[in-house]
PDB file of N, CA and C in Angstrom:
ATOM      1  N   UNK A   1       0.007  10.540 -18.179  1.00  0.00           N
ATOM      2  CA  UNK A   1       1.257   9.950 -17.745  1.00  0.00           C
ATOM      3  C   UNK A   1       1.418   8.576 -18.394  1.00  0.00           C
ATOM      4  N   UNK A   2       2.347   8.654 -18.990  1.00  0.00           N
ATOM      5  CA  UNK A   2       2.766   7.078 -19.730  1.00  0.00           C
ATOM      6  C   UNK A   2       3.305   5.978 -18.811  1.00  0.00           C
ATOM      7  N   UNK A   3       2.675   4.848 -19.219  1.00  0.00           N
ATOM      8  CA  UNK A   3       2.933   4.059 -18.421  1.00  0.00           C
ATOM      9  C   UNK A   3       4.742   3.501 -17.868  1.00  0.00           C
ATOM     10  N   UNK A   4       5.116   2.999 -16.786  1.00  0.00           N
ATOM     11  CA  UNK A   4       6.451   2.171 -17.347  1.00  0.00           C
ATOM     12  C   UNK A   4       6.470   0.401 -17.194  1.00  0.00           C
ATOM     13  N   UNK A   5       5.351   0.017 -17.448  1.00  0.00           N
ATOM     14  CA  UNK A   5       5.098  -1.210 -17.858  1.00  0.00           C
ATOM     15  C   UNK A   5       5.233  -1.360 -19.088  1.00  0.00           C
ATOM     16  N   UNK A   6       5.923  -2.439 -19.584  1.00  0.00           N
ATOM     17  CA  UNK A   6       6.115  -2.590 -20.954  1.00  0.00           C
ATOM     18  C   UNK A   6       4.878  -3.772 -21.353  1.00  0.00           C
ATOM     19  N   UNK A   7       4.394  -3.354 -22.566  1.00  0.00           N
ATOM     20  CA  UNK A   7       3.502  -4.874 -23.151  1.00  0.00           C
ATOM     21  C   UNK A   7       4.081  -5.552 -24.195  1.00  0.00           C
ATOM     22  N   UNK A   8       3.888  -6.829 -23.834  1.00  0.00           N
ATOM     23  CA  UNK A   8       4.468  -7.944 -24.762  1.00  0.00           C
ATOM     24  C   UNK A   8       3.293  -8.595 -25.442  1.00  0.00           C
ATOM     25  N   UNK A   9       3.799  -8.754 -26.616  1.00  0.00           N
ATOM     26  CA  UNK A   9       2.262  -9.497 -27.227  1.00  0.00           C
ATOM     27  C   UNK A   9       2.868 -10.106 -28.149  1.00  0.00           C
ATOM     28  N   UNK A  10       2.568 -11.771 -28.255  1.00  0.00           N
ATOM     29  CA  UNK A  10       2.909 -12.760 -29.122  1.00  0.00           C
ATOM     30  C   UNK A  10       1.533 -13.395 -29.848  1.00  0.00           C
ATOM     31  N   UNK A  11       1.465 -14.425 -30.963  1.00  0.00           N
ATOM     32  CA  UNK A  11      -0.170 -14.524 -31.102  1.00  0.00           C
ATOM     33  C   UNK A  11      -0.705 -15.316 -30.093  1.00  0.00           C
ATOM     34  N   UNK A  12      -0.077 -15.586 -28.773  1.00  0.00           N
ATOM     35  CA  UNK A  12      -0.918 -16.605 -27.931  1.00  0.00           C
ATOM     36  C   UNK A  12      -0.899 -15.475 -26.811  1.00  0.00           C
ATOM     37  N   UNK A  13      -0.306 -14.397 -26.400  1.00  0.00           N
ATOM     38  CA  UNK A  13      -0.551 -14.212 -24.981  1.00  0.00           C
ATOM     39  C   UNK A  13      -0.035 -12.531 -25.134  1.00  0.00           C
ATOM     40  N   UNK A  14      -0.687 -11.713 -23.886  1.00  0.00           N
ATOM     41  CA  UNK A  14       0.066 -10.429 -24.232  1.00  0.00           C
ATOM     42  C   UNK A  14       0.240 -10.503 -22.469  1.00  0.00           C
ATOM     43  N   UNK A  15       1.657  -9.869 -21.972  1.00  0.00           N
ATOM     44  CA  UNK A  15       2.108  -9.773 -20.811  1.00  0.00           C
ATOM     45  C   UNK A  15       1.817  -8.342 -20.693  1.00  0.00           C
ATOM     46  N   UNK A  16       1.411  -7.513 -19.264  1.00  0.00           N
ATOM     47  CA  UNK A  16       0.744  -6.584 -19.327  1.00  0.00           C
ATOM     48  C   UNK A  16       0.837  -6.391 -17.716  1.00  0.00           C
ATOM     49  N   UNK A  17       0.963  -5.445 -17.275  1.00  0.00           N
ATOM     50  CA  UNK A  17       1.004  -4.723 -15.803  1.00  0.00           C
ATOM     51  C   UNK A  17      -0.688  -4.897 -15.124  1.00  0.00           C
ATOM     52  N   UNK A  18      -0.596  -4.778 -14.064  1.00  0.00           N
ATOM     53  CA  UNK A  18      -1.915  -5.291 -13.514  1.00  0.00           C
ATOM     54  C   UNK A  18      -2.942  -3.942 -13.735  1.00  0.00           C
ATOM     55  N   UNK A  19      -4.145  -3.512 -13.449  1.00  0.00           N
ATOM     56  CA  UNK A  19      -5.287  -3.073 -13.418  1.00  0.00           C
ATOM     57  C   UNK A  19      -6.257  -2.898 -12.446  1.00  0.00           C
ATOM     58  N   UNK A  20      -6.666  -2.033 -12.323  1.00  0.00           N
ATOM     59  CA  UNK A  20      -8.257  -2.477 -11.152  1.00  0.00           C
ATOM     60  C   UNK A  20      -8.462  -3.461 -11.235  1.00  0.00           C
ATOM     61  N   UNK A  21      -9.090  -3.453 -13.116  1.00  0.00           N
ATOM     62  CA  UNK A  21      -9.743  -4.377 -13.180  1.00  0.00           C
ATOM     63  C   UNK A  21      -9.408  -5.974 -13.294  1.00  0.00           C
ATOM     64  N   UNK A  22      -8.050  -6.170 -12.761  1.00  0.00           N
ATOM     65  CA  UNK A  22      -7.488  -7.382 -12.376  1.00  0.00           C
ATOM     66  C   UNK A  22      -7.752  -8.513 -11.295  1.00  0.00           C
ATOM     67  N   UNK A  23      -8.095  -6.959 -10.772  1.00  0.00           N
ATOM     68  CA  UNK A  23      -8.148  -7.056  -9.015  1.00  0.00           C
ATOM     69  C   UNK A  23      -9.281  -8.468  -8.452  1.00  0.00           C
ATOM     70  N   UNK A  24     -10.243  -8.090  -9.350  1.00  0.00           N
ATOM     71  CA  UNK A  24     -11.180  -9.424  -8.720  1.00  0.00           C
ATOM     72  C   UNK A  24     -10.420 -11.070  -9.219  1.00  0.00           C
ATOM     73  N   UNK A  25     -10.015 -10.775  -9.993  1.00  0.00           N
ATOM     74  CA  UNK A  25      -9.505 -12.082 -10.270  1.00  0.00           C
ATOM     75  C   UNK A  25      -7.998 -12.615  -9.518  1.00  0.00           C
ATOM     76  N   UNK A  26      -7.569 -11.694  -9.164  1.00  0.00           N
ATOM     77  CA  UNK A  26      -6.486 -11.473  -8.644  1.00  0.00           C
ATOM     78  C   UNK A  26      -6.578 -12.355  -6.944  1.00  0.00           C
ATOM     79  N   UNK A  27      -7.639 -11.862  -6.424  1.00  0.00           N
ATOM     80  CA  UNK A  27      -8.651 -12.187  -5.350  1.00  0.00           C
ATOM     81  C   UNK A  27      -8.988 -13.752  -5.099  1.00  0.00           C
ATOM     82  N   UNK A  28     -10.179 -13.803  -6.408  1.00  0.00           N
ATOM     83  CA  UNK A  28     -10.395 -15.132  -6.435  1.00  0.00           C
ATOM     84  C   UNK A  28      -9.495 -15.863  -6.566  1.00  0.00           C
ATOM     85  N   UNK A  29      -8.009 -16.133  -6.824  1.00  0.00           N
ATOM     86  CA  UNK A  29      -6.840 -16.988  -6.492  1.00  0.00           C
ATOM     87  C   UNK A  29      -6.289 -16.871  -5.428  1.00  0.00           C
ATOM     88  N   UNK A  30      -6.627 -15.612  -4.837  1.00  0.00           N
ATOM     89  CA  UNK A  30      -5.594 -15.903  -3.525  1.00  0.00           C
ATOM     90  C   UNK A  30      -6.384 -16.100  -2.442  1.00  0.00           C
ATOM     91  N   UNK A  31      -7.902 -16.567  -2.716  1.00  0.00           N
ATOM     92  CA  UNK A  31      -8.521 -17.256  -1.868  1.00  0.00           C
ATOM     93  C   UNK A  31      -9.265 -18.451  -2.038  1.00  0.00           C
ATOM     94  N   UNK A  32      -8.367 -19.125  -3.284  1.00  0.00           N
ATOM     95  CA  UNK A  32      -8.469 -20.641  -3.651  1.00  0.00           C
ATOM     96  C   UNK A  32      -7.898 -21.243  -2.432  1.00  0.00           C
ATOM     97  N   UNK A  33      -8.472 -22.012  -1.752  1.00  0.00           N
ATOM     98  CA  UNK A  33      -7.448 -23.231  -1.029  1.00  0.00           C
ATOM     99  C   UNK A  33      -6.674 -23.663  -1.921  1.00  0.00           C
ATOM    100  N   UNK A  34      -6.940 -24.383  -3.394  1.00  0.00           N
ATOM    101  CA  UNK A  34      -6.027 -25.169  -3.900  1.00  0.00           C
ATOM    102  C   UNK A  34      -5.023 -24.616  -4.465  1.00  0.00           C
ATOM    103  N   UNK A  35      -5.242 -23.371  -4.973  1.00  0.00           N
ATOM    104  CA  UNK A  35      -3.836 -22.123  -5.647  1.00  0.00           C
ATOM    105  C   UNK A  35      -3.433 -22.121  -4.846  1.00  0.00           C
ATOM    106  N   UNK A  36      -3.416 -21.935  -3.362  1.00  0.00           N
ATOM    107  CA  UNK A  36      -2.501 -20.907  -2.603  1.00  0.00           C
ATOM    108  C   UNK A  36      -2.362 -21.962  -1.587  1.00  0.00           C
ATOM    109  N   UNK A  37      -2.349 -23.652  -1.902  1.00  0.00           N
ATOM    110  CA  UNK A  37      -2.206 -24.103  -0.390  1.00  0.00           C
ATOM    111  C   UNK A  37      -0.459 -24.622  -0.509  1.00  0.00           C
ATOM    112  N   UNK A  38       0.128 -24.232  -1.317  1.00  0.00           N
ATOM    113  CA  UNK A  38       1.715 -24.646  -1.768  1.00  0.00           C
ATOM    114  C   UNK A  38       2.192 -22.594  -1.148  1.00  0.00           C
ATOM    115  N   UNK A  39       1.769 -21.096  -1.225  1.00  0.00           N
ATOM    116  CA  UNK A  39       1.950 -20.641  -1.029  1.00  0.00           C
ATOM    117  C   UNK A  39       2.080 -19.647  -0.070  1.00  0.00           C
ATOM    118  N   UNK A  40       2.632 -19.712   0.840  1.00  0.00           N
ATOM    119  CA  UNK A  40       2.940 -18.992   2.421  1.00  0.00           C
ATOM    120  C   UNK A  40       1.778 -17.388   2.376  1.00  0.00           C
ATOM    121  N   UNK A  41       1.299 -16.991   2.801  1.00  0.00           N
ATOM    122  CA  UNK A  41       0.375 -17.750   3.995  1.00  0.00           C
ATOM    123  C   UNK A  41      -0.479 -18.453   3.781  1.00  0.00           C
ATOM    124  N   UNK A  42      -0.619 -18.849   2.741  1.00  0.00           N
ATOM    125  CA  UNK A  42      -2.097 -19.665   2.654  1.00  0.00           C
ATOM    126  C   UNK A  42      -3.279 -18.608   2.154  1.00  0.00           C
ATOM    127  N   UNK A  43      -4.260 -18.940   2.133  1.00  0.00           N
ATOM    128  CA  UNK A  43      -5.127 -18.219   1.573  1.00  0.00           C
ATOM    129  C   UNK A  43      -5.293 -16.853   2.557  1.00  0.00           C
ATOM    130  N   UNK A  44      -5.435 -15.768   1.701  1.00  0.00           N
ATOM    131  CA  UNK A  44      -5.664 -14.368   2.324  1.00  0.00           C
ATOM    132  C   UNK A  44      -7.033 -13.538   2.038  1.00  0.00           C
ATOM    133  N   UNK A  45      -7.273 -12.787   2.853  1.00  0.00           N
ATOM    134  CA  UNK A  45      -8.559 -11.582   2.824  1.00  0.00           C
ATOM    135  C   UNK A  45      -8.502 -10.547   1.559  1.00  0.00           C
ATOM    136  N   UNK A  46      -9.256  -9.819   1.494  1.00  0.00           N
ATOM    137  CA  UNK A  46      -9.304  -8.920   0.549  1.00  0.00           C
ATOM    138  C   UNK A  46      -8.821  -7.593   0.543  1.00  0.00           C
ATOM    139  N   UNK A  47      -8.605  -7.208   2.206  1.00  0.00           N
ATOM    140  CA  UNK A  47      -7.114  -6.401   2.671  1.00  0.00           C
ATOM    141  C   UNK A  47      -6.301  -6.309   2.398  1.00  0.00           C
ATOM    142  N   UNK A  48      -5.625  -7.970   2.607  1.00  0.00           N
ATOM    143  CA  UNK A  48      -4.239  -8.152   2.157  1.00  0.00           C
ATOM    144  C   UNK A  48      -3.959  -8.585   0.862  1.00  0.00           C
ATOM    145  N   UNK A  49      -5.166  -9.074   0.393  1.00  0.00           N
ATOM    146  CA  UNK A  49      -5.038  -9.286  -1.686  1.00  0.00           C
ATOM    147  C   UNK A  49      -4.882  -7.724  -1.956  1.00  0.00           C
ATOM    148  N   UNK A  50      -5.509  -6.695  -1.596  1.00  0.00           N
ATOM    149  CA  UNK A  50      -5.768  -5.214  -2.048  1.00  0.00           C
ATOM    150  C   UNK A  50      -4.213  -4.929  -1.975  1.00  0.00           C
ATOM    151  N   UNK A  51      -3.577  -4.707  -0.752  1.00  0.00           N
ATOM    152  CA  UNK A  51      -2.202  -5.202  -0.232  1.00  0.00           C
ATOM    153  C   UNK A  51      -1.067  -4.908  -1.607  1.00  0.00           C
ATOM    154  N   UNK A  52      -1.020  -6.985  -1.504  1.00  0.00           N
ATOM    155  CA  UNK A  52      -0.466  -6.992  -2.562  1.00  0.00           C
ATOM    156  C   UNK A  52      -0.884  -7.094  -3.496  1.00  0.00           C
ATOM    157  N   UNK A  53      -1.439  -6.068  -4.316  1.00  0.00           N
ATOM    158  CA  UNK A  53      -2.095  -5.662  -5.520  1.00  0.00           C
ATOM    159  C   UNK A  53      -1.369  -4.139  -5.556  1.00  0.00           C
ATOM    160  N   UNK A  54      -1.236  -3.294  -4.806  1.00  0.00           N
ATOM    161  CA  UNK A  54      -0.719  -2.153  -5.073  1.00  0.00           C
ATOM    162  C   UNK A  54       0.831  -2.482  -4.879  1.00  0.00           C
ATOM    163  N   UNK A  55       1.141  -3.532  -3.849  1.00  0.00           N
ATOM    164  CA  UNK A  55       3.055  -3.522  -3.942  1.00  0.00           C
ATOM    165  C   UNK A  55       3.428  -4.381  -5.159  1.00  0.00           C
ATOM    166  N   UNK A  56       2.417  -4.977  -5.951  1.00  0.00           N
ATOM    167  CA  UNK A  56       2.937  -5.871  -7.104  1.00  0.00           C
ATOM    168  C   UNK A  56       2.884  -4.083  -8.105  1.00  0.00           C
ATOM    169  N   UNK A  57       2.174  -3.485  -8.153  1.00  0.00           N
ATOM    170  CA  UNK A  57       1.499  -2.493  -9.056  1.00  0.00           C
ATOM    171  C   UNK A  57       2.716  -0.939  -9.116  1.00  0.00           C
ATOM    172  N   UNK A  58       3.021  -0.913  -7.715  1.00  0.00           N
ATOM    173  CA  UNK A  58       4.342  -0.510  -6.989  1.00  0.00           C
ATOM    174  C   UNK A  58       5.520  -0.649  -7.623  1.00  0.00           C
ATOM    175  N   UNK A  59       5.559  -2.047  -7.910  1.00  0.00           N
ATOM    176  CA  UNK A  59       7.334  -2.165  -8.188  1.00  0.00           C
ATOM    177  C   UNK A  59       7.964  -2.073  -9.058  1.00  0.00           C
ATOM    178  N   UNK A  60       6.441  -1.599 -10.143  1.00  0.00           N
ATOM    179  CA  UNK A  60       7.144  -1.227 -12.034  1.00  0.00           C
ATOM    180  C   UNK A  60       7.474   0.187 -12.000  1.00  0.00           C
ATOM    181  N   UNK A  61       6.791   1.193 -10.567  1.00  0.00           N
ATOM    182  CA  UNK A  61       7.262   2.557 -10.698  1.00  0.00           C
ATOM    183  C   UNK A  61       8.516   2.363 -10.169  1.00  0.00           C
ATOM    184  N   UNK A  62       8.796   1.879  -8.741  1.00  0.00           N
ATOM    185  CA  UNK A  62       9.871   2.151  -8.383  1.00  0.00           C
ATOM    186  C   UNK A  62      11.257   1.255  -8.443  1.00  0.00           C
ATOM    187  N   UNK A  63      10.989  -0.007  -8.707  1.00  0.00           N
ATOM    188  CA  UNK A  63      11.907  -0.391  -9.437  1.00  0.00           C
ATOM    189  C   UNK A  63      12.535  -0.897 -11.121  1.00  0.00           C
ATOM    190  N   UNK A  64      11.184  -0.908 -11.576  1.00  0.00           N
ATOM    191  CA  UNK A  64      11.360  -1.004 -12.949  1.00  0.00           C
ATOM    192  C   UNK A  64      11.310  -2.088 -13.484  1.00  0.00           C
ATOM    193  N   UNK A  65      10.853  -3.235 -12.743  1.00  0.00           N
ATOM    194  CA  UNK A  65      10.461  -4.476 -13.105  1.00  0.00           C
ATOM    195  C   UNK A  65       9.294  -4.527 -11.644  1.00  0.00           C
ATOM    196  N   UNK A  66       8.791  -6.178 -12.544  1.00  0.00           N
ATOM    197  CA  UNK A  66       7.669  -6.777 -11.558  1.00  0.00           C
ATOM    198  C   UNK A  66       6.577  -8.007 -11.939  1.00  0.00           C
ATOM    199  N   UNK A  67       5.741  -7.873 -11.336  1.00  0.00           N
ATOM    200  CA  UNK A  67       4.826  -8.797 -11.537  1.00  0.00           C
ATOM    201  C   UNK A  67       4.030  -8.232 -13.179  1.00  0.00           C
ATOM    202  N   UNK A  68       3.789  -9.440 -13.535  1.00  0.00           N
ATOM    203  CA  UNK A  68       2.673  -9.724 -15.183  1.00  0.00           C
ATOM    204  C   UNK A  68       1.405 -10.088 -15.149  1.00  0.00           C
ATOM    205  N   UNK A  69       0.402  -9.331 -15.709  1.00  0.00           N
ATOM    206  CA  UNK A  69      -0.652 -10.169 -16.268  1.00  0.00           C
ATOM    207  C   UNK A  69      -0.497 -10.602 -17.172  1.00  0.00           C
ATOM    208  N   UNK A  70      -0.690 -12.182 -17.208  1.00  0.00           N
ATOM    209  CA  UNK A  70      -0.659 -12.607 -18.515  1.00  0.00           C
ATOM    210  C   UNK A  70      -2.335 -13.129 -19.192  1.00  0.00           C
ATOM    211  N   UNK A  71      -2.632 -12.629 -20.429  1.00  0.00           N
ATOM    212  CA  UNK A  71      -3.868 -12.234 -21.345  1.00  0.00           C
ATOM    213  C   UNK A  71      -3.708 -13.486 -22.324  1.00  0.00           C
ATOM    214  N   UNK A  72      -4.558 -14.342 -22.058  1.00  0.00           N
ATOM    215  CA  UNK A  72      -4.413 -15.909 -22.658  1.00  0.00           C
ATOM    216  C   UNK A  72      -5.623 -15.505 -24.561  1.00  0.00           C
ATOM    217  N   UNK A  73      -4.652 -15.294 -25.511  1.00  0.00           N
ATOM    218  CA  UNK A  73      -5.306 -14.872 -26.533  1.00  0.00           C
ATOM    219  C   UNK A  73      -5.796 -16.026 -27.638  1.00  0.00           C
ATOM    220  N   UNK A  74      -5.661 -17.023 -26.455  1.00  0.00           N
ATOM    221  CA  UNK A  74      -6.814 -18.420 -27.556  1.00  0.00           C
ATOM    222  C   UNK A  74      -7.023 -19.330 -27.127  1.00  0.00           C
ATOM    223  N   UNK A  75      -7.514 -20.293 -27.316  1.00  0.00           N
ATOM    224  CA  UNK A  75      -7.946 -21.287 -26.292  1.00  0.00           C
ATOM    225  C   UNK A  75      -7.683 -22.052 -25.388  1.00  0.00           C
ATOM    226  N   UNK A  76      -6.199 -22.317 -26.046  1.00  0.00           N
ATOM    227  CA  UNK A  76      -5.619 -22.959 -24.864  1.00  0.00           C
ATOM    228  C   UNK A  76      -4.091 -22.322 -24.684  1.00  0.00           C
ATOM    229  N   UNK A  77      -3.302 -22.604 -24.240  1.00  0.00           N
ATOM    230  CA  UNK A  77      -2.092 -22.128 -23.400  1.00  0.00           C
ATOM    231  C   UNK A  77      -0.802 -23.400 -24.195  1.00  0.00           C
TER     232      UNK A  77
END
């Protein structure tokens, strides 16, 4: 089954639909105090990161846009 995430790739960065293997990193930010203390609720469990990890992962099937990974392709940004 082909994906309907589109990939973007410039020489600094490729934008890219999320992954499993996102997931831990995905995690470790949303249980930064300092990432997430500007973002409602505040830091979350690994329930509700799992959560929203499938409704971010969700919304490229059913609506056709959504959330990005973005793939930092050199040293700095």
């Amino acid at each position: 089954m082909e994906s309907v995430i589109p990939i973007i790739e410039t020489d600094r960065l490729i934008l890219c639909g999320c992954s499993v293997e996102d997931f831990p990193a995905m995690l470790h930010i949303y249980q930064d105090d300092i990432a997430m203390r500007f973002v409602p609720p505040g830091v979350i469990g690994r329930e509700a990161c799992w959560s929203l990890w499938l409704q971010y992962h969700g919304m490229w099937a059913t609506l056709g846009f959504g959330f990005w990974v973005l793939d930092n392709q050199t040293e700095t940004l």
